[in-house]
Short mmCIF file of C-alpha atoms (C1' of nucleotides) in Angstrom, two decimals:
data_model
loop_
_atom_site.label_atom_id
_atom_site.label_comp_id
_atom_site.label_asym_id
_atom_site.label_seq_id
_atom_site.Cartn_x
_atom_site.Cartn_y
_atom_site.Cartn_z
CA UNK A 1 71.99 91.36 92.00
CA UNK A 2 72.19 94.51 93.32
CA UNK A 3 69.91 97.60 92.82
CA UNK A 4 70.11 100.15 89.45
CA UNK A 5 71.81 102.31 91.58
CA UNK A 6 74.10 100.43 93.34
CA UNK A 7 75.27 98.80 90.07
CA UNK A 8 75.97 102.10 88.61
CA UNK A 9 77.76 103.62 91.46
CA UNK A 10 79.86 100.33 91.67
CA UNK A 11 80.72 100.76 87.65
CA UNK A 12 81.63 104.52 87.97
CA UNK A 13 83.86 103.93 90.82
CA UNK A 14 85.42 101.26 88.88
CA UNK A 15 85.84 103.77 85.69
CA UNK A 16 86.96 106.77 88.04
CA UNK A 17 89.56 104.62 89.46
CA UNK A 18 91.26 103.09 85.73
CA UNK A 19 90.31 106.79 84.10
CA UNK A 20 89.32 109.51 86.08
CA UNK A 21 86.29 111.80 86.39
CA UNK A 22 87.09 113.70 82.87
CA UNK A 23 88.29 110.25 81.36
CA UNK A 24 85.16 108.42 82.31
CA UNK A 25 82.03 109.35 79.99
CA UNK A 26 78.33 108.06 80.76
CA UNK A 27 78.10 106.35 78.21
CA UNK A 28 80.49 104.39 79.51
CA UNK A 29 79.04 104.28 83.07
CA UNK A 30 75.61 102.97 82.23
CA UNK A 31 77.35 99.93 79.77
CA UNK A 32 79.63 98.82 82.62
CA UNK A 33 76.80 98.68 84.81
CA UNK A 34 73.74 97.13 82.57
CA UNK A 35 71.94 99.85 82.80
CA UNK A 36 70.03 101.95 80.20
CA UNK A 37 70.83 105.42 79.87
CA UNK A 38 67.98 107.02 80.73
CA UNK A 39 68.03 105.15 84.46
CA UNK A 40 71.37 106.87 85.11
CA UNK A 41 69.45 110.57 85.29
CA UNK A 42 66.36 108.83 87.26
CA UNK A 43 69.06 107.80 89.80
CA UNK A 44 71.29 110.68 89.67
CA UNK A 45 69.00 114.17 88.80
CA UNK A 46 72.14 116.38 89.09
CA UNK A 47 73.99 114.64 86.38
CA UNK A 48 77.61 113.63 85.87
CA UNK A 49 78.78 115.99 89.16
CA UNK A 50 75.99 114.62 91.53
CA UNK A 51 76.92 111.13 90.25
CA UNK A 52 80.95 111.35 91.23
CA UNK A 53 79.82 113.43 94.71
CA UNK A 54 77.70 110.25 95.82
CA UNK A 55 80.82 107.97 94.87
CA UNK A 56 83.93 110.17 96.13
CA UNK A 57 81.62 109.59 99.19
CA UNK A 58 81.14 105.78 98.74
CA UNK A 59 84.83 105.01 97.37
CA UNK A 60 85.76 107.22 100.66
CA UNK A 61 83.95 105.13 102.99
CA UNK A 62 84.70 101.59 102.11
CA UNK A 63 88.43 102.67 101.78
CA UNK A 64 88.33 103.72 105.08
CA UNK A 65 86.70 100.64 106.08
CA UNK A 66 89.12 98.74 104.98
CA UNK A 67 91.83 100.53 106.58
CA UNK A 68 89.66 100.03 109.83
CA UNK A 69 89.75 95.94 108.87
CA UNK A 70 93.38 95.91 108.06
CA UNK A 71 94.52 97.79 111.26
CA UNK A 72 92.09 95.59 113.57
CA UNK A 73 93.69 92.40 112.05
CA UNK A 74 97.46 93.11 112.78
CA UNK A 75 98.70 93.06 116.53
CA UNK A 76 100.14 96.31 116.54
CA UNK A 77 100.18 100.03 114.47
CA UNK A 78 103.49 99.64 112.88
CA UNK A 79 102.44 96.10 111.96
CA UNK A 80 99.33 97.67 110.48
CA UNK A 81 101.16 100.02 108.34
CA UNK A 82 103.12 97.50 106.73
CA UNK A 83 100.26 95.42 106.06
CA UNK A 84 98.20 98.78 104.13
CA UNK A 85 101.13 99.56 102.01
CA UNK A 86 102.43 95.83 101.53
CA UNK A 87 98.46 94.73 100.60
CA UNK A 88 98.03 98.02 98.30
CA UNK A 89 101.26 96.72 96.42
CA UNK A 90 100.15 92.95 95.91
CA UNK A 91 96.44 94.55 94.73
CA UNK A 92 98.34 96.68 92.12
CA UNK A 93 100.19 93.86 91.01
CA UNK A 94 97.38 91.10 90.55
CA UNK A 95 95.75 94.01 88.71
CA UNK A 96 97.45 94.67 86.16
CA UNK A 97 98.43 98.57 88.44
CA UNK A 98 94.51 99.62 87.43
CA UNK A 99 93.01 99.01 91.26
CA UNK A 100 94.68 101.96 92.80
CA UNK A 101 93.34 104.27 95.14
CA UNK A 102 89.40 105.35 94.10
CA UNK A 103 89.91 109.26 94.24
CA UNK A 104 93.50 109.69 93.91
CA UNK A 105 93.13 110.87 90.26
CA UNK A 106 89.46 112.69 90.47
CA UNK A 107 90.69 114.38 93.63
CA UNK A 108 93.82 115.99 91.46
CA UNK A 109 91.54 116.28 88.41
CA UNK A 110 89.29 118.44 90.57
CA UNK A 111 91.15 120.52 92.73
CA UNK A 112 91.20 123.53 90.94
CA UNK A 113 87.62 123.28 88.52
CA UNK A 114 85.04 121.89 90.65
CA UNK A 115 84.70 123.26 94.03
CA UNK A 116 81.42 120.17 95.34
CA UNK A 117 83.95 117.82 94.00
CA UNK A 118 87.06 119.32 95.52
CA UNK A 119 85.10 119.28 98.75
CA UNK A 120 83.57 115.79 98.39
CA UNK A 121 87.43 114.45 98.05
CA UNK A 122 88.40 117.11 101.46
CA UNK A 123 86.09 115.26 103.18
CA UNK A 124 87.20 112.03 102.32
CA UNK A 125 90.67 112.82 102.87
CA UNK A 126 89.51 114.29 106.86
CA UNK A 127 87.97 110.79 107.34
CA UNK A 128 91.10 108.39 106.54
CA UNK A 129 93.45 111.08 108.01
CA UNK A 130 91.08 110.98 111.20
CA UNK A 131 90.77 107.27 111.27
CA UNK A 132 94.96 106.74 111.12
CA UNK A 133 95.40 109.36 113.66
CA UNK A 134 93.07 107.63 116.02
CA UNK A 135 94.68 104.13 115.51
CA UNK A 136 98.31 106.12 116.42
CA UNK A 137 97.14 107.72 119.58
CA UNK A 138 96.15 104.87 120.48
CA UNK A 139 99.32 103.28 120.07
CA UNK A 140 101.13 105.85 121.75
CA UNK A 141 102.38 108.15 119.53
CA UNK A 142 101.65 112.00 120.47
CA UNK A 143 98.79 113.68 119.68
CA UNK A 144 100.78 116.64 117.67
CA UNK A 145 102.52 114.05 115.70
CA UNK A 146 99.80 112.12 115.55
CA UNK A 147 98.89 114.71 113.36
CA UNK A 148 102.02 114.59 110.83
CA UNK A 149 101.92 110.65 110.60
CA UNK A 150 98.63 110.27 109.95
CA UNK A 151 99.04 112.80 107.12
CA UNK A 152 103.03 111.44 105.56
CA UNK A 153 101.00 108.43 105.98
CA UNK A 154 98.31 109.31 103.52
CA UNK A 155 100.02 110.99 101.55
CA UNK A 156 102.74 108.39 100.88
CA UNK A 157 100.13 106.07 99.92
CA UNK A 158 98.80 108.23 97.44
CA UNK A 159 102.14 109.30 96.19
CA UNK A 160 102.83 105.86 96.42
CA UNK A 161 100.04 104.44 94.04
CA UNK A 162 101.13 107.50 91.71
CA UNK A 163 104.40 105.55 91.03
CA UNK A 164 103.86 102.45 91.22
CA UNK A 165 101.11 102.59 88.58
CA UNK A 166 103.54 104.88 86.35
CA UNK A 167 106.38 102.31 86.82
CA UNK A 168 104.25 99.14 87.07
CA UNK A 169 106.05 98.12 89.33
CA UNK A 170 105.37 97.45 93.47
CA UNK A 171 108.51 98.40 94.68
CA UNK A 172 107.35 102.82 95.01
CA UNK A 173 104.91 101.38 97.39
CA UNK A 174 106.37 99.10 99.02
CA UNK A 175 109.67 101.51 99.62
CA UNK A 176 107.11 104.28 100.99
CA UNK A 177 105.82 101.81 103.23
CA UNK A 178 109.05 100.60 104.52
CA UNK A 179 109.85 103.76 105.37
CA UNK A 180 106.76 104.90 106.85
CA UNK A 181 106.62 102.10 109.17
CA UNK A 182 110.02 103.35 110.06
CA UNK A 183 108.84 106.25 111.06
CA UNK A 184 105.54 105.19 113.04
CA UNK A 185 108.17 103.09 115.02
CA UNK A 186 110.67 105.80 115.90
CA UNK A 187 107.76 107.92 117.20
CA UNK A 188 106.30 105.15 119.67
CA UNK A 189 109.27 104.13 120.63
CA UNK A 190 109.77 107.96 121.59
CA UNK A 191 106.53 108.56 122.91
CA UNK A 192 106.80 108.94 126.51
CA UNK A 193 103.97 106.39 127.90
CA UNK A 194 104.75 104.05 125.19
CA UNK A 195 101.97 100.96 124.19
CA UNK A 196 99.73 102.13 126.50
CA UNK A 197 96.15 102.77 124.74
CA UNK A 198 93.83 104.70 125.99
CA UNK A 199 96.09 107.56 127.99
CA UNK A 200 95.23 109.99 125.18
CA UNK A 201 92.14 111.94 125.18
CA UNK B 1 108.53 136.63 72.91
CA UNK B 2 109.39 132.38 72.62
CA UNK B 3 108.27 131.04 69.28
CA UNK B 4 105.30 129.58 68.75
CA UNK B 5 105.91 126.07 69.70
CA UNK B 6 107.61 127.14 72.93
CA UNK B 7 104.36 129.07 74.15
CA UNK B 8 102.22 125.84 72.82
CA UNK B 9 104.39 123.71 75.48
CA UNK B 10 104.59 126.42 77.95
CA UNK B 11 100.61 126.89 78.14
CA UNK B 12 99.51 122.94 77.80
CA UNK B 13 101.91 122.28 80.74
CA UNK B 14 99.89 125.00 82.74
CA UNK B 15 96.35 123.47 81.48
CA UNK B 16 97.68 120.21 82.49
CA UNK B 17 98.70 121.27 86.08
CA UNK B 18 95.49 122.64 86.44
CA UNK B 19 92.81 120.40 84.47
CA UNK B 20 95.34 117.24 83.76
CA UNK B 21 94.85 115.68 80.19
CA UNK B 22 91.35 114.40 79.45
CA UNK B 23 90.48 118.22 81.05
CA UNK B 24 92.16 120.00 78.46
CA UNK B 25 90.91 120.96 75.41
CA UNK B 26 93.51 122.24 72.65
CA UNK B 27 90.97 124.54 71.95
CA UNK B 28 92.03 126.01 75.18
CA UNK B 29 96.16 125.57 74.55
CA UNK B 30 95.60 126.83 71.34
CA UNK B 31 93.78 130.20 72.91
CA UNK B 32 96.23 130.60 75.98
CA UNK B 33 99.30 130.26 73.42
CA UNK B 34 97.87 133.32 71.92
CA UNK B 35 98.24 130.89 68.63
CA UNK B 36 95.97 129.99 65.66
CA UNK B 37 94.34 126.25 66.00
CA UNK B 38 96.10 124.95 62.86
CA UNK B 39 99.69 126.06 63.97
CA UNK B 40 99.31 123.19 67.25
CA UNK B 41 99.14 120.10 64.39
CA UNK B 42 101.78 121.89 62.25
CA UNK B 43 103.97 121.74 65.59
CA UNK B 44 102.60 118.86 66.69
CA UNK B 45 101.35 116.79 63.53
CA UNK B 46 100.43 113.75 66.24
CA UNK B 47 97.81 115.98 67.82
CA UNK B 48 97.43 116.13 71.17
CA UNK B 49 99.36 112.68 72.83
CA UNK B 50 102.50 113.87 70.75
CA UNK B 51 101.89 117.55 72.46
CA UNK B 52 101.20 115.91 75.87
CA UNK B 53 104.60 113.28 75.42
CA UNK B 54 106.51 116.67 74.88
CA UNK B 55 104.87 118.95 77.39
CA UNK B 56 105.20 115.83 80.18
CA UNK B 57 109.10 115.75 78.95
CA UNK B 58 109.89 119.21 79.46
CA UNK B 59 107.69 120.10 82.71
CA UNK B 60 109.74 116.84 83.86
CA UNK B 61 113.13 118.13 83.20
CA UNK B 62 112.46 121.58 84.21
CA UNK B 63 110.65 120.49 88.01
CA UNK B 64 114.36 117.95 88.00
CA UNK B 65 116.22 121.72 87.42
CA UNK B 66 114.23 123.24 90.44
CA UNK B 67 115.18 120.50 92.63
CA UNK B 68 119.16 120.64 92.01
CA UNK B 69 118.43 124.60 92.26
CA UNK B 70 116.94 123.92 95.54
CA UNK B 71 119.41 120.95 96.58
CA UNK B 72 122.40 123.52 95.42
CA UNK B 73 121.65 126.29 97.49
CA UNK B 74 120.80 124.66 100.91
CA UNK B 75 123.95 123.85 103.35
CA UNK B 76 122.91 119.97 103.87
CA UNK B 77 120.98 117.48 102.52
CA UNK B 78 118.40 117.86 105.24
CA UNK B 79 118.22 120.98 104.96
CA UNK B 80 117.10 120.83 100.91
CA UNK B 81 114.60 118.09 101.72
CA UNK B 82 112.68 120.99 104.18
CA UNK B 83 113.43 123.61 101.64
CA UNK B 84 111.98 121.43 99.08
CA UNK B 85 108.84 120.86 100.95
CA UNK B 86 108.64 124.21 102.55
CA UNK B 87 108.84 125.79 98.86
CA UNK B 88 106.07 123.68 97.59
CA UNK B 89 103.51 124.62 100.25
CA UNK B 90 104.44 128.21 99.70
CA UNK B 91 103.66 128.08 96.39
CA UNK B 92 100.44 126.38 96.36
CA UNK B 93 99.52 129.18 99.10
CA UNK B 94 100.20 131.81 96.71
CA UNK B 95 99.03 130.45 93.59
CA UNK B 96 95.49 129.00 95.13
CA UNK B 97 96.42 125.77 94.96
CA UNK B 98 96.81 125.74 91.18
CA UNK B 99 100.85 125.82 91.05
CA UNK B 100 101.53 121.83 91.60
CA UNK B 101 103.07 119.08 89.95
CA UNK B 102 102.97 119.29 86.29
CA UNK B 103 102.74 115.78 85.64
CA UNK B 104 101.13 114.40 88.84
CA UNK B 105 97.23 114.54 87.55
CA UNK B 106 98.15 113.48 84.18
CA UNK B 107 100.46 110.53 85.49
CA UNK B 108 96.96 109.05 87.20
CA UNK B 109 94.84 109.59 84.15
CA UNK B 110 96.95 107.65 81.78
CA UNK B 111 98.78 105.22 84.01
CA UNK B 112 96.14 102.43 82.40
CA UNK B 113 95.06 103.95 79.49
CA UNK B 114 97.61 105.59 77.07
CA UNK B 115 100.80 103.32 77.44
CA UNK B 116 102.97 105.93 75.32
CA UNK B 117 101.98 108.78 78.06
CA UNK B 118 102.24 106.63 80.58
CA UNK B 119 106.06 105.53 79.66
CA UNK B 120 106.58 109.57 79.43
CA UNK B 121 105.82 109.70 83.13
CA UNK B 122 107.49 106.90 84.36
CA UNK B 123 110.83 107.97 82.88
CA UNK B 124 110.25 111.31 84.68
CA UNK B 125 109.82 110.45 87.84
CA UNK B 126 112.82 108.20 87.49
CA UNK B 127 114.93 111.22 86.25
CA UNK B 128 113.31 112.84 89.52
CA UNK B 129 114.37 109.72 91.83
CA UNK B 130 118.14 109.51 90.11
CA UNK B 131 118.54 113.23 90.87
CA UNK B 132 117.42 112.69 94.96
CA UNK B 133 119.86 109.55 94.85
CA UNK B 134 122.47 111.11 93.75
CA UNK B 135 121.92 113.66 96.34
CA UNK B 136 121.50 111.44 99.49
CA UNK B 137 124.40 108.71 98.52
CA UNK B 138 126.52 112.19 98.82
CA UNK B 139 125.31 113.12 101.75
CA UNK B 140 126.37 109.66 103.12
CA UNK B 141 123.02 107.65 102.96
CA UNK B 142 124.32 103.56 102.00
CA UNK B 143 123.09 103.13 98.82
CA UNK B 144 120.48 100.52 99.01
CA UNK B 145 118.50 103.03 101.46
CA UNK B 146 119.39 106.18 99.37
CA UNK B 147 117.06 104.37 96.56
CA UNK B 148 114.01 104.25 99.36
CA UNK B 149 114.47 107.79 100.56
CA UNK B 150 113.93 108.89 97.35
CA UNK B 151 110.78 107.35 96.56
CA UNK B 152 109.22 107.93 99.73
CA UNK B 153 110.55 111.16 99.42
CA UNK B 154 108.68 111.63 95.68
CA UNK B 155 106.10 109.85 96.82
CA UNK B 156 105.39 112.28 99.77
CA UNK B 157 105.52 115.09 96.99
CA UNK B 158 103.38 113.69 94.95
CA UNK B 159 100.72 113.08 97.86
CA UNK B 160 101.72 116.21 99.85
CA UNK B 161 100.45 117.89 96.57
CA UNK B 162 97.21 115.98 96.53
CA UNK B 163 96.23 116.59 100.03
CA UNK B 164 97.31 120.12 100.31
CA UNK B 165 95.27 120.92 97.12
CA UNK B 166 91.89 118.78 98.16
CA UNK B 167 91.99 120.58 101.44
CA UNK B 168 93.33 123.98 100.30
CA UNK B 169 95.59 123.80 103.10
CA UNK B 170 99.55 123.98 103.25
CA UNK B 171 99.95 121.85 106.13
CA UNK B 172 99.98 118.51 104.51
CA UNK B 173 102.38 119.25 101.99
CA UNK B 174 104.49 120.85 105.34
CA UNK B 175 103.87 117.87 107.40
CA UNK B 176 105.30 115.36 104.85
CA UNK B 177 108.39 117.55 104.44
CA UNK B 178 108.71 117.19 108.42
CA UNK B 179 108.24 113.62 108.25
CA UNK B 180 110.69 112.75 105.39
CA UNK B 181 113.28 115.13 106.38
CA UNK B 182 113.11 113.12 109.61
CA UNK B 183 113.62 110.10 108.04
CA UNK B 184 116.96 111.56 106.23
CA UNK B 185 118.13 112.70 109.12
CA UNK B 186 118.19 109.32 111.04
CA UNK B 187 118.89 107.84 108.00
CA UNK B 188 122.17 110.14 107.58
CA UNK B 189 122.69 109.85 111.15
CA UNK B 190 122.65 105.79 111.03
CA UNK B 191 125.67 106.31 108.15
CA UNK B 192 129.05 104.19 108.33
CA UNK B 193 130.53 107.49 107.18
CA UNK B 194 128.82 110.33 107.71
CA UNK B 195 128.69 113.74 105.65
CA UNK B 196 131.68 112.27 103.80
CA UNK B 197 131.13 113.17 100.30
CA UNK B 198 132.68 111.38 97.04
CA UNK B 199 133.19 108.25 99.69
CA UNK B 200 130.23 106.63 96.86
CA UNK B 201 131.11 104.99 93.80
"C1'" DG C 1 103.94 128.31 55.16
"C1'" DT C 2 100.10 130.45 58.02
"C1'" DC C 3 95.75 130.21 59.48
"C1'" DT C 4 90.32 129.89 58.89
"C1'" DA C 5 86.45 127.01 58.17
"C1'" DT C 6 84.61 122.67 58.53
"C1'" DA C 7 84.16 117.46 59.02
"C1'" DA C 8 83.29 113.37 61.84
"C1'" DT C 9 82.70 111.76 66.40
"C1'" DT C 10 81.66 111.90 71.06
"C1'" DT C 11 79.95 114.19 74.95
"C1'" DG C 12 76.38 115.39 78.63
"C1'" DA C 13 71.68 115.88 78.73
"C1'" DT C 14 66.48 115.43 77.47
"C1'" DA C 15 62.05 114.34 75.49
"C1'" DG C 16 58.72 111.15 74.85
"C1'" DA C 17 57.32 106.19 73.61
"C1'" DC C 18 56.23 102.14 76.16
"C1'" DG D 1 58.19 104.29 86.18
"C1'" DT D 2 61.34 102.27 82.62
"C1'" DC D 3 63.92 102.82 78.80
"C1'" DT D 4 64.87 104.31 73.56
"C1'" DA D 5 65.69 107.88 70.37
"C1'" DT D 6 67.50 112.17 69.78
"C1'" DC D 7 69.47 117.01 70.76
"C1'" DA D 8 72.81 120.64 71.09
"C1'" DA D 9 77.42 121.45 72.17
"C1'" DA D 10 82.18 120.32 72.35
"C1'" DT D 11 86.04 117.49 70.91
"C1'" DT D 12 89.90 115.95 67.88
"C1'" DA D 13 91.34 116.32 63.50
"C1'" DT D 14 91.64 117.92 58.52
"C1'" DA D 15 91.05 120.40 54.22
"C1'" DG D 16 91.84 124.25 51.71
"C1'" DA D 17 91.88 129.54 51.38
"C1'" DC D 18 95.27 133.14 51.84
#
DNA sequence: GTCTATAATTTGATAGAC
DNA sequence: GTCTATCAAATTATAGAC
């Protein structure tokens, strides 16, 4: 069994995910995680705000890491991007559409009335967008465009999740990833040293 | 001055874009309508999921009016995806990142746990995807594809709106609108009959 | 009919017993 | 140090005065 801590943070990502940050109340939290209430402020001084900050940043990272496992298992990028959207849409699916993205909905919910939250989901965001655009250089594609596909790419996902889980339905995420592996392909097969990693930088 | 019920709507839909749902208090619609707190349950005697069903129905139909608006005045297809896009970054520049979807946040926070919301959103955002595949099958996209342009093409919205807000930063919402309006291109370009309008149905 | 005052519950947060 | 009992404030909702 895991530490207090861990437990918690592992509930509350949970809860953010189904509910949101405003959705989600303590009370809540520290059932979910079979904890008592008073061992939720030992852990967490700052409250409900320093709680979500340390799990934007934990959701963040393991989401990331398993972009980094899905992309190191398929033979190429465009094979990779079918995989991430075609594996998000069989997750939502076996889930009943509740295991969506972890900050999707806490990122919108605090965009515009918590600034250390807003910037806690920024961050995130920079990591992922960093971590596709490194996978499509090295495939090939441009640096500049790079750029745009790594962010289409992200953002499709999220918009993605968004209607699938308001349809129930795979198909939203599967279409945006049909598409977007249309796109990844159009730009290596454009790039002008094509398949040949490590000519960036 | 709109009557009562009309500046109820008008102000939950701007709470909602800002806060989303479980963020809003009708406490706050009731002070931003300029209205007393007992006129929202004589308008809205389901309290506040019958005033968020109504307030998700109308910011739907009225962000659907934009689009044609927007679709309308632009010389191609293409051309109304970028506008689309463009328009959206623009906004969220000028507004500081409040001025976004109207339904996106709140789509997230009740996709699991208010099925009566949650059908509200879903039959929005399939208003929204009728309207764009209307708009490509005209502009000579086969149908089958027309139906994945437009979700992609929502879907990039939706998570161009996301992004641009978490990052306070126009660009994403601008790179998606690159990256879809790319994908309409080819896809227009790939038609049996191109730009041949009323060739559909 | 329009609106003020209040009820019942839940929230985030704390104090203090073990 | 760990956890239970409780606080003050806010929330949705209603009752009843004008």
């Amino acid at each position: 069994m895991a530490t207090t801590r861990e437990r918690i943070i592992t509930a509350t990502a949970e809860l953010f995910r189904r509910q949101g940050y405003n959705g989600t109340s303590l009370k809540q939290v520290t059932v979910a995680a079979g904890a008592p209430f008073g061992s939720l402020y030992h852990g967490f001084p700052g409250g409900k705000e320093e709680l979500a900050e340390v799990v934007i940043e934990a959701s963040g990272a393991a989401y990331r890491e398993l972009f980094e496992v899905i992309a190191d298992a398929a033979p190429d990028a465009v094979t990779a991007v079918g995989d991430f959207f075609d594996g998000a849409a069989l997750v939502l699916e076996e889930t009943d559409y509740v295991d969506a993205c972890p900050i999707g909905t806490v990122a919108l919910e605090v965009a515009s009335t918590n600034d250390r939250l807003r910037r806690a989901t920024e961050r995130v965001f920079a990591s992922w967008l960093e971590a596709a655009t490194v996978r499509l250089r090295a495939a090939g594609v441009a640096p500049g465009e790079a750029d745009d596909l790594a962010l289409v790419l992200v953002a499709a996902i999220e918009g993605g999740f968004m209607l699938s889980r308001a349809a129930r339905s795979p198909e939203p995420m599967r279409a945006a990833g049909r598409q977007v592996r249309r796109l990844v392909a159009a730009s290596i097969a454009a790039a002008p040293v094509a398949a040949a990693p490590g000519t960036g930088t």
